[in-house]
Short mmCIF file of C-alpha atoms in Angstrom, two decimals:
data_model
loop_
_atom_site.label_atom_id
_atom_site.label_comp_id
_atom_site.label_asym_id
_atom_site.label_seq_id
_atom_site.Cartn_x
_atom_site.Cartn_y
_atom_site.Cartn_z
CA MET A 1 -4.77 16.82 -77.51
CA PRO A 2 -1.28 16.81 -75.85
CA LYS A 3 0.71 19.88 -76.55
CA ALA A 4 4.00 19.34 -78.35
CA ASN A 5 6.03 20.71 -75.30
CA ASP A 6 4.17 18.28 -73.02
CA TYR A 7 6.09 15.46 -71.18
CA ALA A 8 5.66 11.94 -72.91
CA ILE A 9 6.80 8.18 -72.70
CA LEU A 10 7.21 6.13 -76.10
CA PHE A 11 6.90 2.56 -75.69
CA ASP A 12 8.17 0.68 -78.60
CA THR A 13 7.13 -3.23 -78.67
CA SER A 14 9.68 -3.70 -81.45
CA TYR A 15 12.47 -3.15 -78.88
CA CYS A 16 10.99 -4.72 -76.00
CA THR A 17 12.29 -8.08 -74.52
CA GLY A 18 9.78 -8.24 -71.74
CA CYS A 19 12.44 -8.25 -68.95
CA ARG A 20 10.39 -6.31 -66.57
CA ALA A 21 13.13 -3.93 -65.53
CA CYS A 22 10.56 -1.17 -65.72
CA GLN A 23 8.47 -2.90 -63.39
CA VAL A 24 11.03 -3.28 -60.97
CA GLY A 25 12.48 0.15 -61.44
CA CYS A 26 8.93 1.57 -60.87
CA LYS A 27 8.62 -0.54 -57.53
CA GLN A 28 12.01 0.49 -56.33
CA TRP A 29 11.77 4.36 -57.06
CA ASN A 30 8.24 4.71 -55.67
CA ASP A 31 9.01 2.37 -52.82
CA LEU A 32 6.13 0.10 -53.39
CA PRO A 33 5.59 -3.12 -51.56
CA ALA A 34 5.39 -6.53 -53.53
CA ASP A 35 1.95 -8.01 -54.35
CA PRO A 36 1.33 -11.74 -54.39
CA THR A 37 1.67 -13.01 -57.90
CA GLU A 38 -0.09 -16.07 -59.33
CA ASN A 39 0.43 -18.56 -62.30
CA ARG A 40 -2.11 -17.93 -64.92
CA GLY A 41 -0.36 -20.41 -67.34
CA SER A 42 1.65 -17.59 -68.98
CA TYR A 43 4.46 -15.21 -67.97
CA ASP A 44 1.67 -12.68 -66.98
CA SER A 45 1.56 -13.33 -63.28
CA SER A 46 0.50 -9.87 -61.86
CA TYR A 47 -2.15 -7.34 -61.83
CA LEU A 48 -1.99 -3.50 -61.54
CA SER A 49 -3.00 -2.33 -58.13
CA ALA A 50 -2.33 0.43 -55.38
CA HIS A 51 1.06 -1.09 -55.02
CA THR A 52 1.76 -2.04 -58.69
CA TRP A 53 1.60 1.04 -60.93
CA LEU A 54 3.23 -0.67 -63.99
CA LYS A 55 3.14 -4.11 -65.12
CA MET A 56 4.30 -6.00 -68.25
CA GLY A 57 1.45 -7.87 -70.18
CA TYR A 58 2.54 -11.11 -72.17
CA PHE A 59 0.64 -12.39 -75.23
CA GLU A 60 1.34 -15.37 -77.06
CA GLY A 61 -0.39 -17.38 -79.72
CA LEU A 62 -0.47 -18.13 -83.56
CA ASP A 63 -0.58 -15.46 -86.04
CA GLN A 64 -2.86 -15.79 -89.24
CA LYS A 65 0.17 -17.22 -90.93
CA GLY A 66 0.30 -19.97 -88.33
CA GLU A 67 3.47 -18.44 -86.93
CA VAL A 68 4.07 -18.39 -83.15
CA TYR A 69 4.17 -14.61 -81.77
CA TRP A 70 4.94 -13.77 -78.21
CA ASP A 71 4.56 -10.17 -77.41
CA PHE A 72 5.09 -8.04 -74.51
CA VAL A 73 3.44 -4.79 -73.70
CA ARG A 74 3.95 -2.26 -70.83
CA THR A 75 0.64 -1.47 -68.99
CA SER A 76 0.33 1.59 -66.78
CA CYS A 77 -1.42 4.92 -66.72
CA MET A 78 -1.77 6.59 -70.25
CA HIS A 79 -1.64 10.02 -68.76
CA CYS A 80 -4.92 10.92 -70.96
CA SER A 81 -5.68 14.32 -72.20
CA GLN A 82 -9.20 13.86 -71.39
CA ALA A 83 -8.60 11.48 -68.46
CA ALA A 84 -11.80 9.60 -67.23
CA CYS A 85 -10.32 9.58 -63.67
CA VAL A 86 -9.98 13.31 -63.60
CA GLU A 87 -13.62 13.88 -65.08
CA ALA A 88 -14.88 11.24 -62.61
CA CYS A 89 -13.20 12.80 -59.50
CA PRO A 90 -15.71 14.88 -57.44
CA THR A 91 -13.10 16.94 -55.67
CA GLY A 92 -10.36 17.73 -58.09
CA ALA A 93 -7.94 15.65 -56.14
CA MET A 94 -7.19 13.68 -59.37
CA ASN A 95 -6.07 16.30 -61.82
CA TYR A 96 -3.98 17.33 -64.73
CA ARG A 97 -0.42 18.71 -63.65
CA GLU A 98 2.35 20.49 -65.60
CA GLY A 99 3.17 18.77 -68.80
CA GLY A 100 -0.09 16.88 -69.19
CA ILE A 101 1.01 14.55 -66.30
CA VAL A 102 -2.05 13.21 -64.23
CA THR A 103 -1.73 12.51 -60.58
CA VAL A 104 -3.77 12.26 -57.47
CA ASP A 105 -3.24 14.76 -54.55
CA THR A 106 -3.55 11.97 -51.71
CA GLY A 107 -3.95 14.85 -49.12
CA TRP A 108 -7.31 15.90 -50.96
CA CYS A 109 -8.71 12.49 -52.17
CA ILE A 110 -11.60 11.34 -50.12
CA GLY A 111 -11.41 7.83 -51.15
CA CYS A 112 -14.90 7.70 -53.10
CA ARG A 113 -13.02 5.19 -55.68
CA ASN A 114 -15.26 6.85 -58.73
CA CYS A 115 -11.88 7.14 -60.68
CA VAL A 116 -10.99 3.39 -60.17
CA GLN A 117 -14.53 2.47 -61.68
CA ALA A 118 -14.09 5.06 -64.51
CA CYS A 119 -10.47 4.48 -65.72
CA PRO A 120 -10.50 2.41 -68.95
CA TYR A 121 -6.85 1.21 -68.54
CA ASP A 122 -7.29 0.05 -64.92
CA ALA A 123 -4.48 2.31 -63.98
CA VAL A 124 -6.13 3.76 -60.63
CA HIS A 125 -6.39 1.62 -57.50
CA TYR A 126 -7.62 1.98 -53.94
CA ASP A 127 -5.50 1.22 -50.80
CA GLU A 128 -7.49 0.50 -47.76
CA LYS A 129 -4.57 1.45 -45.54
CA THR A 130 -4.19 4.95 -46.86
CA GLY A 131 -7.60 5.45 -47.62
CA VAL A 132 -7.01 7.03 -50.99
CA VAL A 133 -6.29 5.88 -54.48
CA HIS A 134 -2.78 5.48 -55.97
CA LYS A 135 -1.51 5.40 -59.61
CA CYS A 136 1.62 6.15 -61.73
CA THR A 137 2.91 9.77 -61.45
CA MET A 138 5.11 9.54 -64.40
CA CYS A 139 7.75 9.98 -61.81
CA TYR A 140 6.81 13.53 -61.49
CA ASP A 141 9.23 13.96 -58.58
CA ARG A 142 12.05 12.85 -60.96
CA VAL A 143 10.86 14.66 -64.07
CA ALA A 144 10.57 17.93 -62.23
CA ASN A 145 14.26 17.54 -61.37
CA GLY A 146 15.17 16.78 -64.86
CA LEU A 147 15.41 13.06 -64.68
CA GLU A 148 13.76 10.38 -66.67
CA PRO A 149 11.02 8.29 -65.01
CA ALA A 150 12.29 5.35 -63.26
CA CYS A 151 10.86 2.91 -65.86
CA VAL A 152 12.44 4.61 -68.76
CA LYS A 153 15.68 4.85 -66.79
CA ALA A 154 15.77 1.08 -66.18
CA CYS A 155 15.06 0.05 -69.70
CA PRO A 156 18.06 -1.59 -71.21
CA THR A 157 16.89 -1.77 -74.84
CA GLY A 158 15.73 1.56 -75.54
CA ALA A 159 11.96 0.28 -75.80
CA LEU A 160 11.14 3.23 -73.36
CA ARG A 161 12.05 6.62 -74.23
CA PHE A 162 11.03 9.84 -72.25
CA GLY A 163 10.76 13.34 -73.82
CA ARG A 164 8.58 16.07 -75.21
CA TYR A 165 5.23 14.86 -76.60
CA GLY A 166 5.81 16.51 -80.22
CA GLU A 167 9.22 14.70 -80.60
CA LEU A 168 8.23 11.29 -79.47
CA LYS A 169 5.08 11.37 -81.45
CA ALA A 170 7.12 12.24 -84.77
CA ALA A 171 9.59 9.33 -83.65
CA ALA A 172 6.81 6.86 -83.26
CA GLU A 173 5.37 7.50 -86.66
CA GLU A 174 8.80 7.26 -88.07
CA ARG A 175 9.40 4.06 -86.33
CA VAL A 176 6.04 2.90 -87.71
CA ARG A 177 7.02 3.64 -91.27
CA ALA A 178 10.34 1.89 -90.86
CA LEU A 179 8.56 -1.26 -89.41
CA LYS A 180 6.04 -1.26 -92.38
CA ALA A 181 8.96 -1.11 -94.80
CA ASP A 182 10.44 -4.21 -92.92
CA GLY A 183 7.26 -6.19 -93.50
CA TYR A 184 5.35 -5.51 -90.38
CA ALA A 185 2.07 -4.44 -92.29
CA GLU A 186 0.08 -3.96 -89.23
CA ALA A 187 2.44 -1.67 -87.28
CA ASN A 188 0.67 1.10 -85.62
CA VAL A 189 0.84 3.89 -83.13
CA TYR A 190 -1.58 3.51 -80.19
CA GLY A 191 -2.54 6.48 -78.07
CA LEU A 192 -3.11 9.46 -80.76
CA LYS A 193 -6.88 9.38 -80.66
CA GLU A 194 -7.47 7.59 -77.41
CA MET A 195 -9.03 9.73 -74.53
CA GLY A 196 -8.21 12.92 -76.27
CA GLY A 197 -4.65 11.60 -77.03
CA THR A 198 -2.38 10.00 -74.28
CA HIS A 199 0.90 11.07 -73.14
CA VAL A 200 2.19 7.61 -73.27
CA LEU A 201 2.38 6.43 -76.92
CA TYR A 202 2.86 2.90 -78.09
CA VAL A 203 4.55 1.48 -81.17
CA LEU A 204 2.72 -1.89 -81.87
CA LEU A 205 3.92 -4.46 -84.30
CA ARG A 206 0.38 -6.07 -84.46
CA GLN A 207 -3.27 -4.80 -83.92
CA PRO A 208 -3.82 -3.28 -80.57
CA ALA A 209 -6.49 -5.97 -79.71
CA THR A 210 -3.59 -8.52 -79.89
CA TYR A 211 -1.86 -6.84 -76.96
CA GLY A 212 -5.10 -6.48 -75.07
CA MET A 213 -5.23 -2.55 -75.68
CA VAL A 214 -8.52 -0.85 -75.07
CA LEU A 215 -10.04 -0.12 -78.70
CA ALA A 216 -11.76 3.05 -79.13
CA PRO A 217 -12.52 3.99 -75.33
CA LYS A 218 -15.30 6.38 -74.91
CA THR A 219 -14.48 9.35 -72.98
CA GLN A 220 -15.92 10.04 -69.51
CA ALA A 221 -17.64 13.15 -70.60
CA LYS A 222 -19.49 11.21 -73.39
CA LYS A 223 -20.52 8.49 -71.08
CA VAL A 224 -21.81 11.03 -68.53
CA ALA A 225 -23.75 12.82 -71.26
CA GLU A 226 -25.48 9.50 -72.46
CA GLY A 227 -26.06 8.61 -68.71
CA TRP A 228 -27.97 11.79 -68.08
CA LEU A 229 -29.76 11.42 -71.22
CA SER A 230 -31.10 8.09 -70.49
CA ALA A 231 -31.68 8.98 -66.64
CA GLY A 232 -33.42 12.26 -67.83
CA ILE A 233 -35.74 10.64 -70.21
CA ALA A 234 -36.38 7.88 -67.54
CA ALA A 235 -37.10 10.31 -64.75
CA ALA A 236 -39.41 12.46 -66.79
CA ALA A 237 -41.38 9.49 -68.46
CA MET A 238 -41.60 7.48 -65.21
CA GLY A 239 -42.09 10.16 -62.93
CA ALA A 240 -45.13 11.59 -64.95
CA PHE A 241 -46.42 7.87 -65.30
CA ALA A 242 -46.05 7.09 -61.49
CA TRP A 243 -48.06 10.36 -60.93
CA PHE A 244 -50.63 9.41 -63.44
CA VAL A 245 -51.08 5.90 -62.00
CA ALA A 246 -50.97 6.92 -58.47
CA ARG A 247 -53.54 9.59 -59.09
CA ARG A 248 -56.02 6.96 -60.16
CA GLU A 249 -55.51 4.88 -56.96
CA GLU A 250 -58.25 4.73 -54.57
CA ILE A 251 -56.15 5.44 -51.60
CA SER A 252 -58.09 3.94 -48.68
CA GLY A 253 -58.70 6.44 -46.02
CA GLY A 254 -59.33 8.91 -48.77
CA LYS A 255 -59.17 12.56 -48.23
CA GLU A 256 -58.22 13.61 -44.73
CA MET B 1 -5.26 -6.42 -50.34
CA SER B 2 -8.86 -4.82 -50.31
CA THR B 3 -9.86 -3.58 -53.89
CA GLY B 4 -12.15 -0.93 -52.56
CA GLU B 5 -15.21 -2.09 -54.50
CA TRP B 6 -18.46 -0.34 -53.93
CA GLY B 7 -20.16 -2.49 -51.41
CA ILE B 8 -22.95 -2.91 -48.90
CA TYR B 9 -23.00 0.61 -47.93
CA ILE B 10 -23.57 1.69 -51.40
CA VAL B 11 -26.18 -0.87 -51.87
CA LEU B 12 -27.99 0.29 -48.61
CA TYR B 13 -27.96 3.88 -49.85
CA PHE B 14 -29.28 3.28 -53.38
CA TRP B 15 -32.01 1.18 -51.76
CA LEU B 16 -32.94 3.78 -49.05
CA ALA B 17 -32.84 6.71 -51.43
CA GLY B 18 -35.17 4.83 -53.61
CA VAL B 19 -37.74 3.61 -51.08
CA GLY B 20 -37.96 7.08 -49.51
CA GLY B 21 -37.86 8.90 -52.64
CA GLY B 22 -40.42 6.86 -54.54
CA ALA B 23 -42.87 6.98 -51.53
CA PHE B 24 -42.44 10.79 -51.46
CA LEU B 25 -43.08 11.27 -55.12
CA LEU B 26 -46.38 8.96 -55.00
CA ALA B 27 -47.59 10.51 -51.72
CA LEU B 28 -47.43 13.79 -53.76
CA ALA B 29 -49.91 12.33 -56.16
CA THR B 30 -52.55 11.74 -53.42
CA GLU B 31 -55.07 14.17 -51.83
CA SER B 32 -53.84 13.06 -48.42
CA GLU B 33 -52.04 15.78 -46.26
CA ARG B 34 -50.99 13.29 -43.84
CA LEU B 35 -49.56 10.69 -46.55
CA LYS B 36 -47.56 13.69 -48.10
CA ARG B 37 -45.92 14.28 -44.73
CA VAL B 38 -45.30 10.66 -44.36
CA GLY B 39 -43.75 10.77 -47.75
CA ALA B 40 -41.48 13.59 -47.02
CA TRP B 41 -40.27 12.01 -43.57
CA LEU B 42 -39.50 8.87 -45.47
CA ALA B 43 -37.69 10.77 -48.22
CA PHE B 44 -35.71 12.76 -45.66
CA LEU B 45 -34.71 9.80 -43.52
CA GLY B 46 -33.69 8.13 -46.88
CA VAL B 47 -31.59 11.06 -47.74
CA VAL B 48 -30.02 11.66 -44.33
CA VAL B 49 -29.30 8.07 -43.47
CA GLY B 50 -28.18 7.53 -47.09
CA ALA B 51 -25.69 10.45 -47.06
CA LEU B 52 -24.22 9.13 -43.75
CA LEU B 53 -23.77 5.69 -45.33
CA LEU B 54 -21.86 7.36 -48.33
CA ILE B 55 -19.64 9.47 -46.03
CA VAL B 56 -18.83 6.32 -43.80
CA ASP B 57 -18.03 4.40 -47.00
CA LEU B 58 -15.34 7.01 -47.96
CA GLY B 59 -11.63 6.15 -47.42
CA HIS B 60 -11.46 9.50 -45.50
CA PRO B 61 -14.96 10.15 -44.14
CA GLU B 62 -13.53 13.29 -42.25
CA ARG B 63 -12.74 14.86 -45.87
CA PHE B 64 -16.37 14.48 -47.07
CA TRP B 65 -16.50 18.45 -47.11
CA HIS B 66 -14.03 18.56 -49.90
CA LEU B 67 -17.24 17.72 -51.99
CA LEU B 68 -18.76 20.78 -51.00
CA VAL B 69 -15.96 23.18 -51.74
CA SER B 70 -15.33 21.71 -55.26
CA TYR B 71 -17.23 22.52 -58.51
CA ARG B 72 -16.94 19.34 -60.87
CA PRO B 73 -20.17 19.28 -62.77
CA VAL B 74 -18.90 16.47 -65.10
CA SER B 75 -18.44 14.22 -62.21
CA VAL B 76 -21.57 12.27 -61.57
CA MET B 77 -20.24 11.67 -57.93
CA TRP B 78 -19.94 15.47 -57.26
CA LEU B 79 -23.41 16.36 -58.98
CA GLY B 80 -25.25 13.50 -57.13
CA SER B 81 -23.98 14.62 -53.82
CA LEU B 82 -24.94 18.22 -54.58
CA PHE B 83 -28.49 16.89 -55.46
CA LEU B 84 -28.58 14.78 -52.25
CA PHE B 85 -27.42 17.92 -50.27
CA LEU B 86 -30.10 20.17 -51.76
CA ASP B 87 -32.74 17.57 -51.73
CA GLY B 88 -32.08 17.15 -47.80
CA ILE B 89 -32.53 20.83 -47.44
CA ALA B 90 -35.76 20.98 -49.54
CA LEU B 91 -37.19 18.13 -47.53
CA PHE B 92 -36.09 19.44 -44.25
CA LEU B 93 -37.95 22.74 -45.27
CA LEU B 94 -41.17 20.80 -46.14
CA LEU B 95 -40.95 18.98 -42.73
CA ILE B 96 -40.87 22.10 -40.83
CA LEU B 97 -43.34 24.28 -42.79
CA ARG B 98 -46.94 24.06 -41.81
CA SER B 99 -48.24 24.78 -45.36
CA TRP B 100 -46.06 23.90 -48.36
CA PRO B 101 -45.18 26.40 -51.08
CA ARG B 102 -45.93 25.16 -54.44
CA LEU B 103 -42.43 25.86 -55.73
CA LEU B 104 -40.70 24.21 -52.83
CA VAL B 105 -42.72 21.09 -53.41
CA TRP B 106 -41.85 21.08 -57.03
CA ALA B 107 -38.00 21.73 -56.16
CA ALA B 108 -38.23 18.75 -53.77
CA ALA B 109 -39.83 16.47 -56.13
CA ILE B 110 -37.48 17.21 -59.12
CA LEU B 111 -34.57 16.87 -56.66
CA THR B 112 -35.97 13.57 -55.30
CA LEU B 113 -36.24 12.27 -58.90
CA LEU B 114 -32.55 13.40 -59.56
CA VAL B 115 -31.29 11.77 -56.55
CA ILE B 116 -32.88 8.48 -57.57
CA ALA B 117 -31.81 8.74 -61.22
CA TYR B 118 -28.32 9.91 -60.82
CA THR B 119 -27.34 6.52 -59.03
CA GLY B 120 -27.97 5.11 -62.37
CA VAL B 121 -25.84 7.43 -64.14
CA LEU B 122 -23.01 6.98 -61.65
CA LEU B 123 -23.00 3.35 -62.69
CA MET B 124 -23.28 3.98 -66.42
CA ALA B 125 -20.35 6.30 -66.47
CA THR B 126 -17.89 3.49 -65.64
CA THR B 127 -15.82 0.93 -67.48
CA ARG B 128 -17.85 -1.90 -65.94
CA PRO B 129 -19.71 -3.51 -69.15
CA PHE B 130 -22.50 -4.75 -66.85
CA TRP B 131 -23.28 -1.23 -65.72
CA ALA B 132 -22.36 0.79 -68.79
CA ALA B 133 -23.36 -1.34 -71.78
CA SER B 134 -26.98 -0.39 -71.78
CA PRO B 135 -28.68 2.63 -70.80
CA LEU B 136 -31.23 0.95 -68.62
CA VAL B 137 -29.76 1.08 -65.11
CA PRO B 138 -31.54 4.46 -64.26
CA TRP B 139 -34.79 2.89 -65.70
CA ILE B 140 -34.38 -0.06 -63.46
CA PHE B 141 -33.63 1.95 -60.38
CA LEU B 142 -36.46 4.43 -61.08
CA ALA B 143 -39.03 1.60 -61.37
CA SER B 144 -37.98 -0.16 -58.36
CA ALA B 145 -38.04 3.26 -56.37
CA PHE B 146 -41.79 3.57 -57.20
CA ALA B 147 -42.59 -0.25 -56.48
CA THR B 148 -40.82 0.11 -53.22
CA GLY B 149 -42.09 3.44 -52.37
CA ALA B 150 -45.63 2.16 -52.84
CA ALA B 151 -44.80 -0.88 -50.71
CA ILE B 152 -43.57 1.03 -47.82
CA LEU B 153 -46.53 3.44 -48.05
CA THR B 154 -48.66 0.32 -47.40
CA PHE B 155 -47.64 0.35 -43.72
CA PHE B 156 -48.86 3.83 -43.39
CA GLY B 157 -52.40 2.95 -44.57
CA ALA B 158 -52.21 3.64 -48.34
CA ARG B 159 -53.08 1.05 -50.83
CA PHE B 160 -51.09 1.67 -54.23
CA ASP B 161 -52.29 -1.76 -55.66
CA ARG B 162 -51.87 -0.52 -59.42
CA VAL B 163 -48.61 1.36 -58.73
CA LEU B 164 -47.10 -1.95 -57.29
CA ILE B 165 -48.31 -4.26 -60.16
CA VAL B 166 -47.60 -1.66 -62.88
CA PHE B 167 -44.02 -0.67 -61.70
CA GLY B 168 -43.19 -4.32 -60.71
CA LEU B 169 -43.99 -5.48 -64.23
CA LEU B 170 -42.08 -2.40 -65.70
CA GLU B 171 -38.99 -3.33 -63.43
CA ALA B 172 -39.09 -6.91 -64.46
CA LEU B 173 -39.09 -5.76 -68.10
CA PHE B 174 -36.12 -3.27 -67.49
CA VAL B 175 -34.16 -5.91 -65.86
CA LEU B 176 -34.90 -8.55 -68.50
CA LEU B 177 -33.98 -6.17 -71.28
CA HIS B 178 -30.72 -5.26 -69.35
CA LEU B 179 -29.62 -8.73 -69.27
CA ILE B 180 -30.01 -9.53 -72.69
CA TRP B 181 -28.37 -6.16 -73.95
CA THR B 182 -25.38 -6.54 -71.73
CA TYR B 183 -24.96 -10.26 -72.09
CA PRO B 184 -22.43 -10.06 -75.18
CA VAL B 185 -20.07 -7.93 -73.19
CA ALA B 186 -20.80 -9.00 -69.55
CA GLU B 187 -21.08 -12.62 -69.90
CA ARG B 188 -19.07 -13.08 -66.62
CA ALA B 189 -21.48 -10.87 -64.71
CA ILE B 190 -24.56 -12.56 -65.99
CA SER B 191 -23.31 -16.06 -65.46
CA ALA B 192 -22.73 -15.08 -61.99
CA LEU B 193 -26.31 -13.82 -61.50
CA LEU B 194 -27.99 -16.94 -63.24
CA THR B 195 -25.79 -19.53 -61.78
CA GLY B 196 -22.97 -18.24 -59.93
CA GLU B 197 -22.03 -16.39 -56.71
CA LEU B 198 -24.94 -13.96 -57.09
CA ALA B 199 -27.46 -16.37 -58.02
CA TRP B 200 -28.92 -16.12 -54.40
CA ALA B 201 -29.70 -12.44 -54.66
CA PHE B 202 -30.89 -12.59 -58.34
CA TRP B 203 -33.28 -15.44 -58.03
CA GLY B 204 -34.18 -14.32 -54.50
CA PHE B 205 -35.24 -10.98 -56.22
CA VAL B 206 -37.07 -12.91 -58.92
CA LEU B 207 -38.93 -15.23 -56.90
CA LEU B 208 -39.36 -13.84 -53.46
CA GLY B 209 -38.87 -10.12 -54.14
CA TRP B 210 -40.97 -10.02 -57.42
CA LEU B 211 -42.93 -13.06 -58.23
CA VAL B 212 -44.71 -13.98 -55.03
CA PRO B 213 -45.59 -10.23 -54.19
CA LEU B 214 -47.00 -9.94 -57.62
CA LEU B 215 -49.25 -12.83 -57.26
CA LEU B 216 -50.37 -11.61 -53.88
CA GLU B 217 -51.13 -8.28 -55.12
CA VAL B 218 -53.08 -9.54 -58.23
CA GLY B 219 -54.89 -11.75 -55.83
CA ARG B 220 -55.40 -8.95 -53.47
CA ARG B 221 -54.05 -11.01 -50.65
CA ALA B 222 -51.80 -10.33 -47.55
CA PRO B 223 -50.90 -6.82 -48.71
CA ALA B 224 -48.50 -6.41 -45.72
CA LEU B 225 -46.58 -9.47 -46.67
CA ALA B 226 -46.40 -8.41 -50.49
CA ALA B 227 -45.17 -4.98 -49.28
CA LEU B 228 -42.51 -6.53 -47.35
CA LEU B 229 -41.37 -8.82 -50.05
CA VAL B 230 -41.30 -5.80 -52.47
CA LEU B 231 -39.10 -4.08 -50.02
CA LEU B 232 -36.79 -6.96 -49.81
CA GLY B 233 -36.79 -7.33 -53.59
CA GLY B 234 -35.68 -3.73 -54.00
CA PHE B 235 -32.69 -4.44 -51.85
CA LEU B 236 -31.68 -7.58 -53.57
CA LEU B 237 -31.94 -5.84 -56.81
CA ARG B 238 -29.72 -3.13 -55.81
CA TYR B 239 -27.38 -5.85 -54.14
CA PHE B 240 -26.91 -7.80 -57.24
CA VAL B 241 -26.78 -4.85 -59.67
CA VAL B 242 -23.89 -3.25 -57.63
CA TYR B 243 -21.97 -6.34 -57.04
CA ALA B 244 -22.41 -7.94 -60.60
CA GLY B 245 -20.95 -4.94 -62.29
CA GLN B 246 -17.80 -5.40 -60.41
CA ILE B 247 -17.13 -9.23 -60.78
CA GLY B 248 -13.99 -9.86 -62.57
CA TYR B 249 -12.82 -6.36 -61.87
CA LEU B 250 -12.79 -5.48 -58.30
CA ILE B 251 -14.22 -8.52 -56.96
#
């Protein structure tokens, strides 16, 4: 679990207008080049990549009462407490830093891309030019100097807040109580349990699935344990069986 | 922009490690000293060439030694490279020793099994549903390793007719189960295999790499051709498993 004094970002969908200032602020501060966009029949026109560490997702449709909804969600690294990228990394280049921030040491990364395959939030990406992976740093360079992350600084509506985990978690839970009282019965906080607790918390008006949020992601350690269990049984059973079958073969040429 | 998907080098490595490792393990079960040495050579070549392919595949090949000075046992990538390294040493010792110490043979056999099996764990421990939604990828790779290992030993004078048939059938069973198991969450990958961009590899495997050699083996005809086709099938199998997992994600 994140510590109360850890750094955290709170994203409150109920204040978000989908203006993408966070997306632009991220690009500008981190000096990231533009990626081609595409029309997918929605405002959702970009993908997370080695050059796009934060993007807005847009979700529209009819809710159960038949009313139109159009929701926005900030997607980026969640800075997990049990981060799949860190656990998948074979060299320790991807690691937890002060205050629970997860960053990659691009001078130590070997470019194996195991973290890219492991992240449930699609937040780590490989860049062929640099031969290493890149991701959101929670603007570690700004935060270490007493500034807010660029996305938070750019947000004009207060949908993004930066602070200490303990305070922002309390604020998120308070906000959900107020939203429920206002008639948003499904309002919830996302990120409290996922991947050991994430350092980016979400106040959502509707069920997480509505926003394309990953539901109950399995931790990397659990996947690895399950993988080795299955592979161990397979290796023992099939190894013994192969020995048994091969033993009974009449190898032409016989004993030599 | 390149997405850095796991591509052809990874496919080739999975295939080589499986062929060489399977051949070594099967040869150990025989009484033939010559065949055991052939098996050790094949496994050693598989491990060395495979490791080189893995290093070339890195974004920074010159940093590969970072793996060796780290300790990250929860990372399948790290543990796999450790097994690969130790297996290479064990097999090298077997190659240079005139008589094989029992303990070393056991160590090499277990490390070889782990090298074949970890590749399945590596794919399972990802967020790609086609790899992760069923526990069967290691089973598929191991069955294929024994089938292709038996196939390559055909060219060194050994006939593993039963192994070829039994593990050919097992491999097909695991692939079928895997497709059914993962279909609800990996529909995109499976339609790519059955009718889409990977259909050539999938159906190539099913017909040329599995059905034809199986018929030849059962009919006890053209063993060299059957063996060649089994090896081709093993490659196509690795190819479609590795690529299908990334369709809709990195490719």
